[in-house]
């Protein structure tokens, strides 16, 4: 891909016209003789192809100046409209200046041809020629064409008039001496014109070249703006945006026009009007009007991409004008009618920032209705995800506003049995937090859980309910009620014996059915040859057939879904729930022992509960060791259940110690966890408000009191700052920080020295390369060629240069990034020496793209982390080798902080879980890339004493291999830096 620059002599550098033409490598470059022959004697089709080759070759640097006269003689007189259009493209790029800088004599013929085309009876030839005049900058060519161009403003066809007014504006903008009365001419044209496209073009010309005339026209026609076409309305908005600072005295007129355009029928006009209104004024009425317009657009537009863009604008408006648009939260909730989940997620995120004590009840009421709709329409695929999103939003609202916690808990308790697994899990987590934070609600929570316990079917929900019941039951009557419900959820005892009896009953029933079937078919069918004889333990023979054989799939025949919930999850090998059940039973027995009276009846009841609890625990272990489960009980679950059995065995001797361990310490640990999460959320909110806060000694700028010069300077400064933000340059980035991004590409002893400044802006990498010629010779056709490794793509190939002796040149290259992987950029510098076939090549140093430029710390809850950990298939395990050098001055927390800083990941493990002195540390880390890719890490470190080294490993999981490997390299580098 080549780039060329076509500029007129004496014109400004900003007037350069850049064109990119992709060369065809499958076609050979034609020579001059062939092109000359095709242009002279070919048909219109051949001339068209030859002229296209001349245009492409000219843009790629080929010298076709000698063909100019042949094109004038043999192509210019054609009447073929397609060929004439290609000819206009050639007039734009053809060399028009001689070596001494003066116009060539042939341009007189070109000027005459253009004049004839401007007077051509075909309106499309006139229009195409007028479009060419917008790109010409040569005064000697344009001056004879002014008259025909002015006359085209009165042409009968709108296509000619709309291009004529643009040509007049372009000529006046670059060469105002040619048409000094252009503003008045365009103003007169605008007043008399009826076609909306022509009027739009005329207003755009006035806005750029004569803003005073444009504002005067707006004052005269302000009443008719709301009834005009959408194209003209957009031009009016653009005029107001351009001139609002320069003509600050007309701000009332501008605001009145924008307010009228907020109700225009066109969605594009509404969007631009709302965006312009908030730049004109910060009045709360105007801000609310703009926000209302955005919400209306998000409700009525069918394109989900438009909805998300409008919601992004609304969120930015909320950030700049805090608290003004809070009253519009109910209108925003109407957008939830959109079936797209991303739009709903964005709406709920904004609603969470707009909710306040005044509107929280109304917001919760709407969310409750939406939640009930998802329960009724659970057949849709997205209903479960939307339900989970609503539950999380309601959860967050209740956390911010405790007064609604009771109604929210009531809603969740009534509907939790109808939720899906993920939604019910989030609901039970919220109920657990409410039970901890609001003691007054514990009794009603326990009553509802006891009532609905048999409807729970998933292990996570059962574990959460069991923990709440075991933790917050505080009376003997409540213990009896909970115990009765747990017995119903467990079923017949003993567990293993009951299952064996049921299996025997199933076998007897199958045997009877098989024997009756065999009797019915014995007379007509001989015995099956597949039957085999087996020797029993007493030495007798028995016949085994396929009708009576029972293998390991016996338990699959049992109807687990019809069994009580706790028994069903145990038979599904969920022994984690079994350990929670054992712990809950132990807590209930210990709680009953503390709250019971001293009567003989209560003592007998305590012994009964104690014996029954131990029987259930023993049954959990025996079920886990039997053939009724597909996976045997794990060692941790076995030890935990056995510890609960021993605790009940010795509860008479160590009742105080067991009470502290099972009841008080457990509740205290969870209380610290909840308080830690609340403190973290409060600190994050305080930090975000601190970043956006205005200092007491900050200066206040009043635009109305500034002079015109200062206003223009402020506009230029704002524009420059916007450009810096768009280019990714950080605020306050000085020369020293920029020097840190300079990479040396060649050595000082090479003939060409090169170094590159690497600038990373999200999806783009900009390489600004300085090339220095260190020889006393002119280096011809010097080019920097790049190739990439990884998900990097070279967008634009740098052009070739001629570098003089001991001079330098600047080369720019842009590279597009498509994923979060560590990429490598290779390159070479090739150039021609002074001699023939004197070609040289210098290999450049590699440029490594750091993955940390795209990784951002992020947060997620425990459920989401474990779900992603299970889903992601790429894992990279990094072992922490013994680091004896850093053993004395480094603890585990410092090592964790160093790894977090190096990998740019956030720690999800609560601070209170990491507190205290311990020789072992385990933590979860999480980060997300700008491309939406997730990265997980689990750290397990150990340091047995101060004199011993740190050991352990770090496991990294990601959806793609590149992130896992790149983060592993970063951690390995961090491990090395710890020793230094």
GROMACS .gro file of C-alpha atoms in nm, residues 584-807:
model
  224
  584UNK     CA    1  -2.553  -2.763   6.097
  585UNK     CA    2  -2.672  -3.062   6.299
  586UNK     CA    3  -2.385  -3.016   6.544
  587UNK     CA    4  -2.470  -2.644   6.580
  588UNK     CA    5  -2.836  -2.722   6.639
  589UNK     CA    6  -2.753  -2.977   6.910
  590UNK     CA    7  -2.511  -2.739   7.080
  591UNK     CA    8  -2.761  -2.452   7.055
  592UNK     CA    9  -3.037  -2.668   7.204
  593UNK     CA   10  -2.806  -2.765   7.490
  594UNK     CA   11  -2.751  -2.395   7.567
  595UNK     CA   12  -3.116  -2.286   7.544
  596UNK     CA   13  -3.304  -2.583   7.691
  597UNK     CA   14  -3.446  -2.591   8.039
  598UNK     CA   15  -3.325  -2.824   8.311
  599UNK     CA   16  -3.629  -3.053   8.300
  600UNK     CA   17  -3.596  -3.427   8.239
  601UNK     CA   18  -3.804  -3.400   7.925
  602UNK     CA   19  -3.561  -3.153   7.765
  603UNK     CA   20  -3.266  -3.368   7.870
  604UNK     CA   21  -3.422  -3.667   7.699
  605UNK     CA   22  -3.493  -3.453   7.392
  606UNK     CA   23  -3.129  -3.341   7.385
  607UNK     CA   24  -3.006  -3.699   7.398
  608UNK     CA   25  -3.248  -3.795   7.121
  609UNK     CA   26  -3.131  -3.509   6.899
  610UNK     CA   27  -2.771  -3.592   6.973
  611UNK     CA   28  -2.811  -3.960   6.885
  612UNK     CA   29  -3.011  -3.884   6.573
  613UNK     CA   30  -2.752  -3.630   6.454
  614UNK     CA   31  -2.470  -3.883   6.498
  615UNK     CA   32  -2.677  -4.143   6.311
  616UNK     CA   33  -2.727  -3.904   6.018
  617UNK     CA   34  -2.355  -3.813   6.011
  618UNK     CA   35  -2.255  -4.178   6.016
  619UNK     CA   36  -2.503  -4.240   5.736
  620UNK     CA   37  -2.337  -3.965   5.526
  621UNK     CA   38  -2.002  -4.138   5.563
  622UNK     CA   39  -2.142  -4.483   5.488
  623UNK     CA   40  -2.330  -4.356   5.182
  624UNK     CA   41  -2.004  -4.203   5.059
  625UNK     CA   42  -1.823  -4.534   5.098
  626UNK     CA   43  -2.096  -4.745   4.935
  627UNK     CA   44  -2.168  -4.837   4.575
  628UNK     CA   45  -2.474  -4.613   4.558
  629UNK     CA   46  -2.265  -4.308   4.458
  630UNK     CA   47  -2.056  -4.266   4.148
  631UNK     CA   48  -1.776  -4.084   4.332
  632UNK     CA   49  -1.668  -4.189   4.683
  633UNK     CA   50  -1.649  -3.937   4.963
  634UNK     CA   51  -1.330  -3.730   4.959
  635UNK     CA   52  -1.087  -3.719   5.247
  636UNK     CA   53  -1.164  -3.360   5.351
  637UNK     CA   54  -1.538  -3.425   5.374
  638UNK     CA   55  -1.477  -3.748   5.562
  639UNK     CA   56  -1.257  -3.571   5.818
  640UNK     CA   57  -1.505  -3.286   5.861
  641UNK     CA   58  -1.803  -3.516   5.922
  642UNK     CA   59  -1.597  -3.731   6.158
  643UNK     CA   60  -1.493  -3.418   6.352
  644UNK     CA   61  -1.860  -3.326   6.398
  645UNK     CA   62  -1.935  -3.679   6.528
  646UNK     CA   63  -1.652  -3.654   6.780
  647UNK     CA   64  -1.767  -3.306   6.883
  648UNK     CA   65  -2.109  -3.443   6.974
  649UNK     CA   66  -1.947  -3.740   7.145
  650UNK     CA   67  -1.746  -3.517   7.381
  651UNK     CA   68  -1.988  -3.224   7.409
  652UNK     CA   69  -2.055  -3.291   7.777
  653UNK     CA   70  -1.688  -3.250   7.860
  654UNK     CA   71  -1.595  -2.956   7.631
  655UNK     CA   72  -1.923  -2.772   7.583
  656UNK     CA   73  -1.768  -2.422   7.614
  657UNK     CA   74  -1.487  -2.494   7.369
  658UNK     CA   75  -1.722  -2.656   7.119
  659UNK     CA   76  -1.969  -2.368   7.153
  660UNK     CA   77  -1.695  -2.119   7.071
  661UNK     CA   78  -1.569  -2.325   6.776
  662UNK     CA   79  -1.903  -2.410   6.614
  663UNK     CA   80  -2.121  -2.109   6.698
  664UNK     CA   81  -1.943  -1.794   6.810
  665UNK     CA   82  -1.624  -1.820   6.603
  666UNK     CA   83  -1.815  -1.912   6.288
  667UNK     CA   84  -2.053  -1.618   6.320
  668UNK     CA   85  -1.767  -1.384   6.405
  669UNK     CA   86  -1.572  -1.489   6.095
  670UNK     CA   87  -1.870  -1.427   5.868
  671UNK     CA   88  -1.937  -1.093   6.034
  672UNK     CA   89  -1.580  -0.984   5.964
  673UNK     CA   90  -1.617  -1.099   5.604
  674UNK     CA   91  -1.932  -0.892   5.552
  675UNK     CA   92  -1.780  -0.588   5.719
  676UNK     CA   93  -1.466  -0.623   5.507
  677UNK     CA   94  -1.669  -0.629   5.186
  678UNK     CA   95  -1.867  -0.325   5.298
  679UNK     CA   96  -1.547  -0.141   5.385
  680UNK     CA   97  -1.393  -0.224   5.048
  681UNK     CA   98  -1.699  -0.097   4.862
  682UNK     CA   99  -1.700   0.219   5.073
  683UNK     CA  100  -1.331   0.280   5.005
  684UNK     CA  101  -1.380   0.234   4.631
  685UNK     CA  102  -1.671   0.480   4.631
  686UNK     CA  103  -1.468   0.728   4.832
  687UNK     CA  104  -1.174   0.693   4.595
  688UNK     CA  105  -1.392   0.749   4.288
  689UNK     CA  106  -1.551   1.057   4.444
  690UNK     CA  107  -1.207   1.182   4.547
  691UNK     CA  108  -1.078   1.155   4.191
  692UNK     CA  109  -1.366   1.365   4.057
  693UNK     CA  110  -1.370   1.612   4.344
  694UNK     CA  111  -1.280   1.978   4.295
  695UNK     CA  112  -1.023   2.124   4.528
  696UNK     CA  113  -1.100   2.432   4.739
  697UNK     CA  114  -0.823   2.642   4.583
  698UNK     CA  115  -0.905   2.552   4.221
  699UNK     CA  116  -0.969   2.854   4.001
  700UNK     CA  117  -1.316   2.919   3.859
  701UNK     CA  118  -1.332   3.029   3.497
  702UNK     CA  119  -1.617   3.256   3.384
  703UNK     CA  120  -1.647   3.242   3.005
  704UNK     CA  121  -1.858   3.559   2.984
  705UNK     CA  122  -1.585   3.764   3.152
  706UNK     CA  123  -1.303   3.651   2.923
  707UNK     CA  124  -1.185   3.851   2.628
  708UNK     CA  125  -1.222   3.726   2.272
  709UNK     CA  126  -0.852   3.647   2.248
  710UNK     CA  127  -0.860   3.437   2.562
  711UNK     CA  128  -1.174   3.259   2.443
  712UNK     CA  129  -1.009   3.164   2.115
  713UNK     CA  130  -0.698   3.049   2.303
  714UNK     CA  131  -0.913   2.841   2.538
  715UNK     CA  132  -1.089   2.681   2.241
  716UNK     CA  133  -0.753   2.595   2.085
  717UNK     CA  134  -0.633   2.451   2.414
  718UNK     CA  135  -0.949   2.242   2.450
  719UNK     CA  136  -0.912   2.113   2.095
  720UNK     CA  137  -0.549   2.027   2.158
  721UNK     CA  138  -0.641   1.844   2.478
  722UNK     CA  139  -0.913   1.648   2.296
  723UNK     CA  140  -0.661   1.547   2.031
  724UNK     CA  141  -0.419   1.431   2.300
  725UNK     CA  142  -0.689   1.222   2.464
  726UNK     CA  143  -0.787   1.071   2.130
  727UNK     CA  144  -0.422   0.985   2.061
  728UNK     CA  145  -0.390   0.820   2.402
  729UNK     CA  146  -0.142   1.066   2.549
  730UNK     CA  147  -0.179   1.074   2.925
  731UNK     CA  148  -0.217   1.400   3.109
  732UNK     CA  149   0.106   1.527   3.246
  733UNK     CA  150   0.316   1.290   3.041
  734UNK     CA  151   0.649   1.463   3.013
  735UNK     CA  152   0.960   1.412   2.809
  736UNK     CA  153   1.116   1.180   3.067
  737UNK     CA  154   0.821   0.936   3.057
  738UNK     CA  155   0.824   0.944   2.678
  739UNK     CA  156   1.193   0.858   2.674
  740UNK     CA  157   1.109   0.542   2.866
  741UNK     CA  158   0.912   0.424   2.561
  742UNK     CA  159   1.198   0.476   2.314
  743UNK     CA  160   1.339   0.153   2.170
  744UNK     CA  161   1.677   0.143   1.994
  745UNK     CA  162   1.643  -0.046   1.667
  746UNK     CA  163   1.998  -0.037   1.523
  747UNK     CA  164   2.348   0.005   1.659
  748UNK     CA  165   2.552   0.325   1.667
  749UNK     CA  166   2.806   0.175   1.424
  750UNK     CA  167   2.547   0.095   1.156
  751UNK     CA  168   2.525   0.309   0.846
  752UNK     CA  169   2.168   0.398   0.945
  753UNK     CA  170   2.080   0.461   1.309
  754UNK     CA  171   1.713   0.413   1.400
  755UNK     CA  172   1.512   0.437   1.718
  756UNK     CA  173   1.136   0.421   1.771
  757UNK     CA  174   0.897   0.582   2.015
  758UNK     CA  175   0.626   0.324   2.087
  759UNK     CA  176   0.287   0.470   2.175
  760UNK     CA  177   0.007   0.231   2.275
  761UNK     CA  178  -0.352   0.358   2.251
  762UNK     CA  179  -0.588   0.072   2.332
  763UNK     CA  180  -0.634  -0.109   2.000
  764UNK     CA  181  -0.357   0.075   1.811
  765UNK     CA  182   0.021   0.088   1.837
  766UNK     CA  183   0.191   0.389   1.677
  767UNK     CA  184   0.560   0.363   1.593
  768UNK     CA  185   0.735   0.698   1.543
  769UNK     CA  186   1.075   0.603   1.400
  770UNK     CA  187   1.367   0.842   1.363
  771UNK     CA  188   1.611   0.735   1.090
  772UNK     CA  189   1.957   0.899   1.082
  773UNK     CA  190   2.197   0.868   0.788
  774UNK     CA  191   2.544   0.836   0.942
  775UNK     CA  192   2.728   0.829   0.608
  776UNK     CA  193   2.840   1.101   0.365
  777UNK     CA  194   2.632   0.949   0.085
  778UNK     CA  195   2.270   0.999  -0.017
  779UNK     CA  196   2.064   0.690   0.061
  780UNK     CA  197   1.800   0.638  -0.204
  781UNK     CA  198   1.466   0.458  -0.163
  782UNK     CA  199   1.515   0.404   0.208
  783UNK     CA  200   1.223   0.208   0.351
  784UNK     CA  201   1.144   0.055   0.690
  785UNK     CA  202   0.970  -0.280   0.649
  786UNK     CA  203   0.788  -0.449   0.937
  787UNK     CA  204   0.644  -0.793   1.004
  788UNK     CA  205   0.453  -0.901   1.313
  789UNK     CA  206   0.417  -1.210   1.529
  790UNK     CA  207   0.096  -1.268   1.723
  791UNK     CA  208  -0.239  -1.098   1.684
  792UNK     CA  209  -0.084  -0.781   1.540
  793UNK     CA  210  -0.158  -0.642   1.197
  794UNK     CA  211   0.033  -0.374   1.009
  795UNK     CA  212  -0.225  -0.119   0.896
  796UNK     CA  213  -0.014   0.112   0.681
  797UNK     CA  214   0.318   0.040   0.514
  798UNK     CA  215   0.570   0.324   0.556
  799UNK     CA  216   0.669   0.505   0.238
  800UNK     CA  217   1.017   0.525   0.088
  801UNK     CA  218   1.246   0.826   0.142
  802UNK     CA  219   1.569   0.972   0.010
  803UNK     CA  220   1.792   1.068   0.302
  804UNK     CA  221   2.082   1.304   0.247
  805UNK     CA  222   2.429   1.277   0.406
  806UNK     CA  223   2.419   1.311   0.786
  807UNK     CA  224   2.050   1.405   0.776
   0.00000   0.00000   0.00000
